[in-house]
Short mmCIF file of C-alpha atoms in Angstrom, two decimals:
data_model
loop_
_atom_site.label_atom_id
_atom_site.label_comp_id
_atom_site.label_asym_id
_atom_site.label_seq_id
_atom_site.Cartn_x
_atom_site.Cartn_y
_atom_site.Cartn_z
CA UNK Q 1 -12.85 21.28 16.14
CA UNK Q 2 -14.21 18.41 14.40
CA UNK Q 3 -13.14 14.31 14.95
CA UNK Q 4 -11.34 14.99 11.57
CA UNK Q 5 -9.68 17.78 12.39
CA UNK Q 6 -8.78 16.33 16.01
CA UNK Q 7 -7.82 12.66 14.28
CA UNK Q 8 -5.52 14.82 12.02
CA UNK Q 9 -4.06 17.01 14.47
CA UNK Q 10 -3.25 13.92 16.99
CA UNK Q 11 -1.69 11.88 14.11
CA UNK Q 12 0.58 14.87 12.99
CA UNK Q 13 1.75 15.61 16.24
CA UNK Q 14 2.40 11.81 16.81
CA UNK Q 15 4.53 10.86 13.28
CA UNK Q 16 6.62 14.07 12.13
CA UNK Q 17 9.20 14.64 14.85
CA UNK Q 18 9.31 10.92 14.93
CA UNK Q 19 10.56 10.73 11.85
CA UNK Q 20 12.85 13.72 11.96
CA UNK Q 21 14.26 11.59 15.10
CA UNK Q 22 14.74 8.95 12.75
CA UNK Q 23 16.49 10.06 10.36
CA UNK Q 24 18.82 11.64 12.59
CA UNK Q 25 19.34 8.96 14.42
CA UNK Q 26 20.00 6.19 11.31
CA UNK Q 27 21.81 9.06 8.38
CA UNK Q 28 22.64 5.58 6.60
CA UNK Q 29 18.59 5.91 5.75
CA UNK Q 30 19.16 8.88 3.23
CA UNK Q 31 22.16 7.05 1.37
CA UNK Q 32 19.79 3.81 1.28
CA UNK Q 33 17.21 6.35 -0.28
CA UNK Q 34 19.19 7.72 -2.61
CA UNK Q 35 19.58 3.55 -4.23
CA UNK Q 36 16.13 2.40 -4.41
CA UNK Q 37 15.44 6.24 -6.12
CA UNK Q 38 18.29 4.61 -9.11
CA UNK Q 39 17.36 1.23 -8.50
CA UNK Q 40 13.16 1.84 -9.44
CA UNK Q 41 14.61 4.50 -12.54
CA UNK Q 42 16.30 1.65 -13.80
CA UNK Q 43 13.32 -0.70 -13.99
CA UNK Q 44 11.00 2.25 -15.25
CA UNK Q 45 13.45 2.87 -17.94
CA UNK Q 46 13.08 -0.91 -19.07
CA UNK Q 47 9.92 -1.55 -17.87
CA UNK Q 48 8.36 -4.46 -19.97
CA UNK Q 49 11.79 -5.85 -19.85
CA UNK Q 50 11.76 -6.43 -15.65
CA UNK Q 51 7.96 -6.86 -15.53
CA UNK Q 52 8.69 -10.37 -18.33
CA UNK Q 53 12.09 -10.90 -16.24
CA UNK Q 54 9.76 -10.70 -12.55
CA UNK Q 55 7.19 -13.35 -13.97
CA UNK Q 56 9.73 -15.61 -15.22
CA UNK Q 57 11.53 -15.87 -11.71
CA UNK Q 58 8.21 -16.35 -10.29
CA UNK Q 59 7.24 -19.12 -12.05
CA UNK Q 60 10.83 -20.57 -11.79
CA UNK Q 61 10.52 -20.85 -8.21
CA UNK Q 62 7.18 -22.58 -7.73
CA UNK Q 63 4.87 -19.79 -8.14
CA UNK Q 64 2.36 -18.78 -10.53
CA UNK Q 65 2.18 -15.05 -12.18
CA UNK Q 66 0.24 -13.04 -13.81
CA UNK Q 67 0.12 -9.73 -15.72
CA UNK Q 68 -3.25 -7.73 -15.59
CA UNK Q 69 -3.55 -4.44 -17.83
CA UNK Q 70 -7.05 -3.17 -15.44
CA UNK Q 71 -8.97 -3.16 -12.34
CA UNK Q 72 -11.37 -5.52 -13.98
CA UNK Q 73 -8.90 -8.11 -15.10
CA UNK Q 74 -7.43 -8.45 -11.93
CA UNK Q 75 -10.94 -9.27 -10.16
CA UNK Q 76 -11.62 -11.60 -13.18
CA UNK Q 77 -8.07 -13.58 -12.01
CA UNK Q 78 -8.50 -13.05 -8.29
CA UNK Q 79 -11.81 -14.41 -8.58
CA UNK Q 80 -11.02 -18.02 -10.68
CA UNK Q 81 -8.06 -18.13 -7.77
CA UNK Q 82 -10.80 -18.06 -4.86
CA UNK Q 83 -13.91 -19.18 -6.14
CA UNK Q 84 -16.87 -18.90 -3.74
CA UNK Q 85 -17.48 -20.21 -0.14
CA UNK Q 86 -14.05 -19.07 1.25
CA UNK Q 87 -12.61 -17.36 3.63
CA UNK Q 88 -10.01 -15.01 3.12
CA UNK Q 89 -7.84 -12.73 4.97
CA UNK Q 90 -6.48 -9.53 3.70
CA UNK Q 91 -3.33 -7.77 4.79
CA UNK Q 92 -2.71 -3.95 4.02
CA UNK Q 93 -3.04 -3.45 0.10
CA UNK Q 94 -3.59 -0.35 -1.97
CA UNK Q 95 -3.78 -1.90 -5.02
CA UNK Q 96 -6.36 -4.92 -3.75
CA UNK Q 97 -8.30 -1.45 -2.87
CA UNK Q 98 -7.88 0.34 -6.22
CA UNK Q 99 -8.87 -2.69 -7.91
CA UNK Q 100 -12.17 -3.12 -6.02
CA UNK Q 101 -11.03 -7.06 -4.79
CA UNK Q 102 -13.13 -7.03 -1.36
CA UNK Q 103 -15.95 -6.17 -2.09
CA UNK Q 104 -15.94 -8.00 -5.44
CA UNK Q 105 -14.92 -11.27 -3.51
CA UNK Q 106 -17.92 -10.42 -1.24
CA UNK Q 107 -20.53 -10.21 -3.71
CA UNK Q 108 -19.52 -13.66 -5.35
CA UNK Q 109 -20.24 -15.78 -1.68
CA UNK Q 110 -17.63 -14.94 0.52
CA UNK Q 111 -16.57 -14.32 3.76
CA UNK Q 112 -13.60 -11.79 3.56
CA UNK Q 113 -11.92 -9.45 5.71
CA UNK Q 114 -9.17 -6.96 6.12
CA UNK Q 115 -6.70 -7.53 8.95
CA UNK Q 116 -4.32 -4.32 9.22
CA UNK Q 117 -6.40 -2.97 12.25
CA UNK Q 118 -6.98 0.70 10.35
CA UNK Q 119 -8.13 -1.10 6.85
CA UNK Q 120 -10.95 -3.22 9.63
CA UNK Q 121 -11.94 -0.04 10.90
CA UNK Q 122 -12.68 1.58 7.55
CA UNK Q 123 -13.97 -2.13 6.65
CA UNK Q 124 -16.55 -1.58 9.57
CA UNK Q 125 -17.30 1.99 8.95
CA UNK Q 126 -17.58 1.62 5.34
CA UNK Q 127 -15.25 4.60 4.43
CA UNK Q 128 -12.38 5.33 2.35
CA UNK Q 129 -9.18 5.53 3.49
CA UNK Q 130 -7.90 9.16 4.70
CA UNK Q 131 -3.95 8.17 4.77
CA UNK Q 132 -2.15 5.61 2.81
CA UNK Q 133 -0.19 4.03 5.92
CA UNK Q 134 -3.05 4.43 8.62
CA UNK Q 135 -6.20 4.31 6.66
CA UNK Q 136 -8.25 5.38 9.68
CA UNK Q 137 -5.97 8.16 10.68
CA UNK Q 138 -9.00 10.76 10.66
CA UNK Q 139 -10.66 8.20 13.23
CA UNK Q 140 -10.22 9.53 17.42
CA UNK Q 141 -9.91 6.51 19.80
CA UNK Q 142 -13.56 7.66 21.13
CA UNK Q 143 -14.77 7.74 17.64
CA UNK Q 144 -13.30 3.54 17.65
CA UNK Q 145 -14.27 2.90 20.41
CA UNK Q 146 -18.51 3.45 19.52
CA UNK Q 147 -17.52 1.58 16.25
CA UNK Q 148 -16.18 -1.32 18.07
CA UNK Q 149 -18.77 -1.69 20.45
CA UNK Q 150 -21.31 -1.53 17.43
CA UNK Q 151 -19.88 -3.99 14.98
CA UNK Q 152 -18.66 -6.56 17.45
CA UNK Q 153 -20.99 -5.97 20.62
CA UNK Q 154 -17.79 -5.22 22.86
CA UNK Q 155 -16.99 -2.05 24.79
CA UNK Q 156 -12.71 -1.92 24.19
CA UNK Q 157 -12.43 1.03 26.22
CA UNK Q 158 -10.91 4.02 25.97
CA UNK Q 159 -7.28 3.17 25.95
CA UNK Q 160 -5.27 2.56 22.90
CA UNK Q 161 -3.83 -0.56 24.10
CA UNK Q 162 -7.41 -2.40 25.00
CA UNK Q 163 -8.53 -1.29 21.60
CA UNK Q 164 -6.08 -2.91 19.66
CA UNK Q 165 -6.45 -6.26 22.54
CA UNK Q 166 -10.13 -6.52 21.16
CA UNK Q 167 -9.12 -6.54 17.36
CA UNK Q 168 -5.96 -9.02 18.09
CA UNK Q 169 -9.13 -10.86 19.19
CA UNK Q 170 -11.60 -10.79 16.38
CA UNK Q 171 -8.76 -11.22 13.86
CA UNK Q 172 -7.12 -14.29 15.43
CA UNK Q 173 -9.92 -16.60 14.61
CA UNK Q 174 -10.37 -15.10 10.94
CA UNK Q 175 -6.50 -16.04 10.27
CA UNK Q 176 -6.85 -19.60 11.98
CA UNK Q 177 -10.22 -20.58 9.66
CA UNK Q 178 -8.83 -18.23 6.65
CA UNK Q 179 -8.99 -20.58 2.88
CA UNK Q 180 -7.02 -17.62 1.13
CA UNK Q 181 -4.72 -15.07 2.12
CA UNK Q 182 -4.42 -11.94 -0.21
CA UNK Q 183 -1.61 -9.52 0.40
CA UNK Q 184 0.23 -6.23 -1.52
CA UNK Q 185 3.51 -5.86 -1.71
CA UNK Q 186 6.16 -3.28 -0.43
CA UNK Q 187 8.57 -4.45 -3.30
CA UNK Q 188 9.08 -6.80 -5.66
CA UNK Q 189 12.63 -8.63 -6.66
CA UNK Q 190 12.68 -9.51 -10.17
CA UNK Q 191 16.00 -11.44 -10.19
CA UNK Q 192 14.52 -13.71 -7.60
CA UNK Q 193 10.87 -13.45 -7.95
CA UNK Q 194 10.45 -12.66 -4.54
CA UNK Q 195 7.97 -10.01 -2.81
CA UNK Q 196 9.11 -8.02 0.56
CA UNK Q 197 6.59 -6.16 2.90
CA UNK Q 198 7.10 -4.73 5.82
CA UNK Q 199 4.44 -4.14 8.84
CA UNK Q 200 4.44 -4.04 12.39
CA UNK Q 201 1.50 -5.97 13.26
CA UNK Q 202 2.02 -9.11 12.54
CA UNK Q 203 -1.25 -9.24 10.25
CA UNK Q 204 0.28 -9.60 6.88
CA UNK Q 205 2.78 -12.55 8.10
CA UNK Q 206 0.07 -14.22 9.11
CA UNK Q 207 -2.13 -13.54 6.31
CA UNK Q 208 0.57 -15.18 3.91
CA UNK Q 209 1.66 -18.00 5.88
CA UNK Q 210 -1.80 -19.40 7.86
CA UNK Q 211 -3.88 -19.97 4.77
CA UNK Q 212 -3.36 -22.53 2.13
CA UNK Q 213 -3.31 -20.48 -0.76
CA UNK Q 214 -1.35 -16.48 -0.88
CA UNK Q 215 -2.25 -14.25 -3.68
CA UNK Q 216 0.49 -10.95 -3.73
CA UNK Q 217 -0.94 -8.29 -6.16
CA UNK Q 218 0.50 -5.17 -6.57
CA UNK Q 219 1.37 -2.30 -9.28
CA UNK Q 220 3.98 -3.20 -11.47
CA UNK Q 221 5.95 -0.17 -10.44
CA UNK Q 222 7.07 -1.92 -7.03
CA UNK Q 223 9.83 -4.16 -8.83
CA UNK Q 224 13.46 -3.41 -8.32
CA UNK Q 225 16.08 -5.37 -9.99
CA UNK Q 226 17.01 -7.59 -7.39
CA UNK Q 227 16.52 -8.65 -3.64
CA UNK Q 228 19.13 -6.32 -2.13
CA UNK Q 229 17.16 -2.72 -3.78
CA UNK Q 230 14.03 -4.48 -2.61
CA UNK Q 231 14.90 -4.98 1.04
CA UNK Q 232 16.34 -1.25 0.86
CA UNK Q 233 13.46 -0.01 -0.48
CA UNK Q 234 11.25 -1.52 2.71
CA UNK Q 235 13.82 -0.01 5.01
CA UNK Q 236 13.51 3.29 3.71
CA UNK Q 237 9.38 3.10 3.42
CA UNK Q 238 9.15 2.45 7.27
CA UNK Q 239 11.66 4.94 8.22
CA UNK Q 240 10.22 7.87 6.30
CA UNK Q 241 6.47 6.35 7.24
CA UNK Q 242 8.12 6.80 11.16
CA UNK Q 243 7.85 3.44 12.23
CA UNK Q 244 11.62 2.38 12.35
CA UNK Q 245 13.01 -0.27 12.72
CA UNK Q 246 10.04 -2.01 11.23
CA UNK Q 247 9.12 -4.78 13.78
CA UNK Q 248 8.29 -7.42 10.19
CA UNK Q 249 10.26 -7.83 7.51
CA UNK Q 250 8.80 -10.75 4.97
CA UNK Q 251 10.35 -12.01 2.45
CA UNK Q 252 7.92 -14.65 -0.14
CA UNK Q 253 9.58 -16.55 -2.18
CA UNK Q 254 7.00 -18.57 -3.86
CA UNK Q 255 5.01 -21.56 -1.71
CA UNK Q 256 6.69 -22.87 1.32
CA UNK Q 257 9.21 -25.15 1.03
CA UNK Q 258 11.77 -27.39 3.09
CA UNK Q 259 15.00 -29.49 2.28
CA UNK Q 260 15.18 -31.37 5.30
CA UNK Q 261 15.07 -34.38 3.40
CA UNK Q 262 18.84 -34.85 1.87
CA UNK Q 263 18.66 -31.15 1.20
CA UNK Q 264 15.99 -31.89 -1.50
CA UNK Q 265 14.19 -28.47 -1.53
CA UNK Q 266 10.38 -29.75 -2.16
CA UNK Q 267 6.88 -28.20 -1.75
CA UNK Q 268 4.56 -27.43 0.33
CA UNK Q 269 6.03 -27.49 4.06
CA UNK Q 270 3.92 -25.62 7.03
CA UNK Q 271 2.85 -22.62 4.97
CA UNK Q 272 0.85 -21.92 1.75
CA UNK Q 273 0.99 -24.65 -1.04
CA UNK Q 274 0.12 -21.76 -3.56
CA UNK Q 275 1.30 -18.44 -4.69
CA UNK Q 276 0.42 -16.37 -7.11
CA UNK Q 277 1.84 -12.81 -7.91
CA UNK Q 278 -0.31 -10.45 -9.65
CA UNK Q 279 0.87 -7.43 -10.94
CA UNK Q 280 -1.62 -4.41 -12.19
CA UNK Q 281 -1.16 -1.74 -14.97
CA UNK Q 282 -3.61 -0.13 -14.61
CA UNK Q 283 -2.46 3.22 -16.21
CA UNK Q 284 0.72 2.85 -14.99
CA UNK Q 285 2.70 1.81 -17.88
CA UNK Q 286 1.01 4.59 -19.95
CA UNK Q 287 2.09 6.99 -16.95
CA UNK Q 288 5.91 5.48 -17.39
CA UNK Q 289 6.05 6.83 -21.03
CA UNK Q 290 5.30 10.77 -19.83
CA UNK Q 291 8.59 12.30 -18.63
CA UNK Q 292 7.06 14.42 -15.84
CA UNK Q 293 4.43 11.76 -14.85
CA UNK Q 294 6.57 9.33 -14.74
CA UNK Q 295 7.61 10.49 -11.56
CA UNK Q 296 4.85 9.37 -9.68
CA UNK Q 297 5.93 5.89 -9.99
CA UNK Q 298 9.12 6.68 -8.17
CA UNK Q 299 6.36 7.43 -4.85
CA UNK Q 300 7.20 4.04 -2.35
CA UNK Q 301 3.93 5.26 -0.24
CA UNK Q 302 5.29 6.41 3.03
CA UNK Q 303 3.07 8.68 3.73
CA UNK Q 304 5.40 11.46 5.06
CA UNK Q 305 4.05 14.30 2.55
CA UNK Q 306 0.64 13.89 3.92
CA UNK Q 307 1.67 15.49 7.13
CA UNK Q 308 3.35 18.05 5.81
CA UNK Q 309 0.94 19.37 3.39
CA UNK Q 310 -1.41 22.14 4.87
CA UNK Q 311 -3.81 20.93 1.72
CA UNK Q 312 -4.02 17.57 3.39
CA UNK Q 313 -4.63 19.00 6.99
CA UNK Q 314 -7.14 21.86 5.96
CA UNK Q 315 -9.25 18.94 4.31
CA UNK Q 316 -9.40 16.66 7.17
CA UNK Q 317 -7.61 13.77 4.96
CA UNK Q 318 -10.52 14.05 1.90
CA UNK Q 319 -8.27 14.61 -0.38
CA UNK Q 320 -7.65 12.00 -3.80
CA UNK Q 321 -9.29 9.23 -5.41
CA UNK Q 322 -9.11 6.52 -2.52
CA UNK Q 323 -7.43 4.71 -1.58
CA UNK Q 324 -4.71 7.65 -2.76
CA UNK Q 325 -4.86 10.64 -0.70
CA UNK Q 326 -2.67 13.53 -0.03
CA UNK Q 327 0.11 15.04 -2.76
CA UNK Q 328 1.26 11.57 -3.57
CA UNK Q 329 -2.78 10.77 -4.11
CA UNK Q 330 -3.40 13.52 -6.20
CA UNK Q 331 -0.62 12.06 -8.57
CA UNK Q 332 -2.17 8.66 -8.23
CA UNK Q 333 -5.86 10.24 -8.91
CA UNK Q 334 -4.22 11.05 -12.59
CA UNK Q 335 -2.05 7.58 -12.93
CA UNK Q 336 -4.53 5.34 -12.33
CA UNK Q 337 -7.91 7.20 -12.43
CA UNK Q 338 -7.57 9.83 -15.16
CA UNK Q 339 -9.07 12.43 -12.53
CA UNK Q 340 -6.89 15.29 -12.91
CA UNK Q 341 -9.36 17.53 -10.53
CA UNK Q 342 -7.76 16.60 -7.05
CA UNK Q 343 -4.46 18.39 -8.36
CA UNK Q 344 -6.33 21.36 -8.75
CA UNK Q 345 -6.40 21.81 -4.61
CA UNK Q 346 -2.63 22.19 -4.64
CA UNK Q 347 -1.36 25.28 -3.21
CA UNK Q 348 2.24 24.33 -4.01
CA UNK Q 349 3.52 25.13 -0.90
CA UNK Q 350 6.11 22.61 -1.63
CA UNK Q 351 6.47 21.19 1.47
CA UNK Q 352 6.25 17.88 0.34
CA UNK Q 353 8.79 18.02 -2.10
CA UNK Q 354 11.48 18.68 0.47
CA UNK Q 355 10.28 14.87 2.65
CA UNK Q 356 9.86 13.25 -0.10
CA UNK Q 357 12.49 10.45 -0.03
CA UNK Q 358 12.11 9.78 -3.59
CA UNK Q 359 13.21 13.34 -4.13
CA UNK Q 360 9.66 13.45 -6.51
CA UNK Q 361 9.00 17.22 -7.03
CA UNK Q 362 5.23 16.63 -6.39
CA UNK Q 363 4.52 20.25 -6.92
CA UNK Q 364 5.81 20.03 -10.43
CA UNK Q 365 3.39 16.73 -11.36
CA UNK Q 366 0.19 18.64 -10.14
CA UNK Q 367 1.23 21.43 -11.40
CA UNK Q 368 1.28 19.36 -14.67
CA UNK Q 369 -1.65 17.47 -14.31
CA UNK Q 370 -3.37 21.31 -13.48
CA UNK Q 371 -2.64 21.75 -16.85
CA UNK Q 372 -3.51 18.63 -18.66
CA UNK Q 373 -7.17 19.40 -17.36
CA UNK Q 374 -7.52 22.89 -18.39
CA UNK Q 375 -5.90 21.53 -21.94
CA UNK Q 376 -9.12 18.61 -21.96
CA UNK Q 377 -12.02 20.99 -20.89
CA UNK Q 378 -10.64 23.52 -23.68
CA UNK Q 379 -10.59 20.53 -25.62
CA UNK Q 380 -14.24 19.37 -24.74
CA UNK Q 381 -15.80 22.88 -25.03
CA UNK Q 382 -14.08 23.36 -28.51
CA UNK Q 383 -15.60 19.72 -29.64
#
């Protein structure tokens, strides 16, 4: 067997029947499912509506918003927001990814790094992601451990535990001298403007409280209606993703603030003086106006049909446009990408239409995004 195949194999065995163990043990998690599934159909149905009602609750609270329709607009932004000569930390975003913010921050001067320990390890190795919750999945612990010792000089060992102790290293400094800290977002309230994400590591509640300045970007398809959908909706991603109960829960509502003084609520306090929420098109509005396609937008990227897809496993994770991979990736590859090709691979064995907690019948998207290539290469041999 390959690393791949071994990373893979060691990853599956790890996450399903933690999950299934789960769910069993917290049924509430279904029910909770089953609202965030109405809650995100209610936004899609009024989309424009909740994306103008989001920014306006942003700003209302101290914060600064913004609406970008591409990949390119969104660097353009990120970039006048950072500048050059600053450090910045990144927590865990697929969107920061898809839009190509890294290493466009890089090449204008500066210094920036990802801080989820499986986004630093694909930072290091120069590789796309192979899993949308651990982007280094297809990595073994010996395969980490040579990459450690190359990058920073330091043999971590072999155990799991001293591997992580050498990154908690690294990272800490990067967070203590970090100018800007850029972050995703799990879900997004638009009654109160607020963002939610969830982690266990700590490095995304650092990333947006250290630094001076947070930037939150993320597809416009994460809003909910309100604060209570959006905290179910991170319940339900780390419980199907198999990390439950999530060890972080934050909650941003625009820059820090305290009323200490006669309960006058002013800003900045301790954390970031700044924040600005970005949220990306990107295809995804055009996506929202195709009834089948549409569904795709329902996906709160848990992960769980990855490991349940014998597509996924037979490719060793190279499956998608990164950072999507898997049957929710091959969606994503058509949503934001216009590659209909990775949908060809599906077998439809329809596994991950029955995890899904979104209830998404992923074999019926592909399936339809099968036929909108056939339909444009008929289209392009007739022309």
């Amino acid at each position: 067997m390959s690393d791949w195949d071994i990373a893979i194999k060691r990853g599956v065995e790890h996450n399903v029947p933690r999950v299934f163990k789960v769910l069993r043990e917290h049924p509430y998690l279904e029910d909770l499912a089953r609202k965030v599934r109405e809650g995100k159909l209610e936004v899609l149905s009024n989309l424009d509506h909740y994306i103008d009602m989001t920014m306006k609750s942003v700003e209302r609270i101290g914060g600064k918003a913004y609406f970008v329709e591409n990949a390119e607009q969104a660097r353009e932004i990120v970039g006048k927001i950072v500048g050059s000569g600053k450090r910045v930390v990144m927590g865990k975003s697929m969107v920061a990814y898809e839009t190509g913010i890294r290493k466009y921050l890089q090449s204008i001067g500066n210094e920036v790094w990802e801080t989820d320990l499986g986004e630093l390890l694909i930072q290091f190795a120069d590789e796309p992601p192979s899993h949308i919750i651990a982007p280094a999945v297809h990595m073994t612990r010996e395969r980490i451990r040579e990459l450690i010792k190359e990058k920073l000089g330091i043999d971590p060992g072999d155990k799991h535990e001293d591997i992580v102790r050498v990154a908690r290293e690294f990272l800490r400094q990067k967070f203590l001298a970090a100018d800007i800290g850029i972050t995703g977002a799990n879900a997004v309230a638009a009654d109160a403007g607020s963002i939610v994400l969830v982690e266990n590591e700590g490095n995304i509640r650092m990333s947006s409280v250290v630094p001076p300045v947070h930037i939150s970007i993320t597809g416009v398809e994460k809003i909910l209606p309100n604060l209570e959908y959006a905290m179910y909706e991170v319940l339900v991603q780390a419980a199907y993703a198999g990390l439950y109960p999530p060890t972080y829960i934050n909650v941003t509502s625009g820059p820090s603030s305290t009323g200490d003084v006669e309960q006058k609520r002013v800003s900045p306090a301790h954390g970031p003086k700044e924040f600005h929420l970005i949220l990306v098109d990107n295809g995804r509005r055009k996506a929202n106006e195709d009834p089948v396609l549409r569904e795709a937008l329902l996906c709160i990227r848990c992960g769980r049909c990855h490991f349940h897809c014998p597509v996924y496993r037979a490719l060793d994770g190279k499956w998608g446009d990164p950072p999507y991979s898997g049957p929710m990736g091959a969606m994503w590859s058509g949503v934001v990408y216009n590659d209909y090709k990775p949908a060809l691979l599906c077998s439809h064995a329809g596994n991950c239409r029955e995890v899904c907690p979104m209830k998404i019948n992923i074999p019926k998207v592909l399936e339809y995004l099968k036929s909108k290539f056939f339909m444009m290469k008929a289209g392009t041999r007739e022309g």
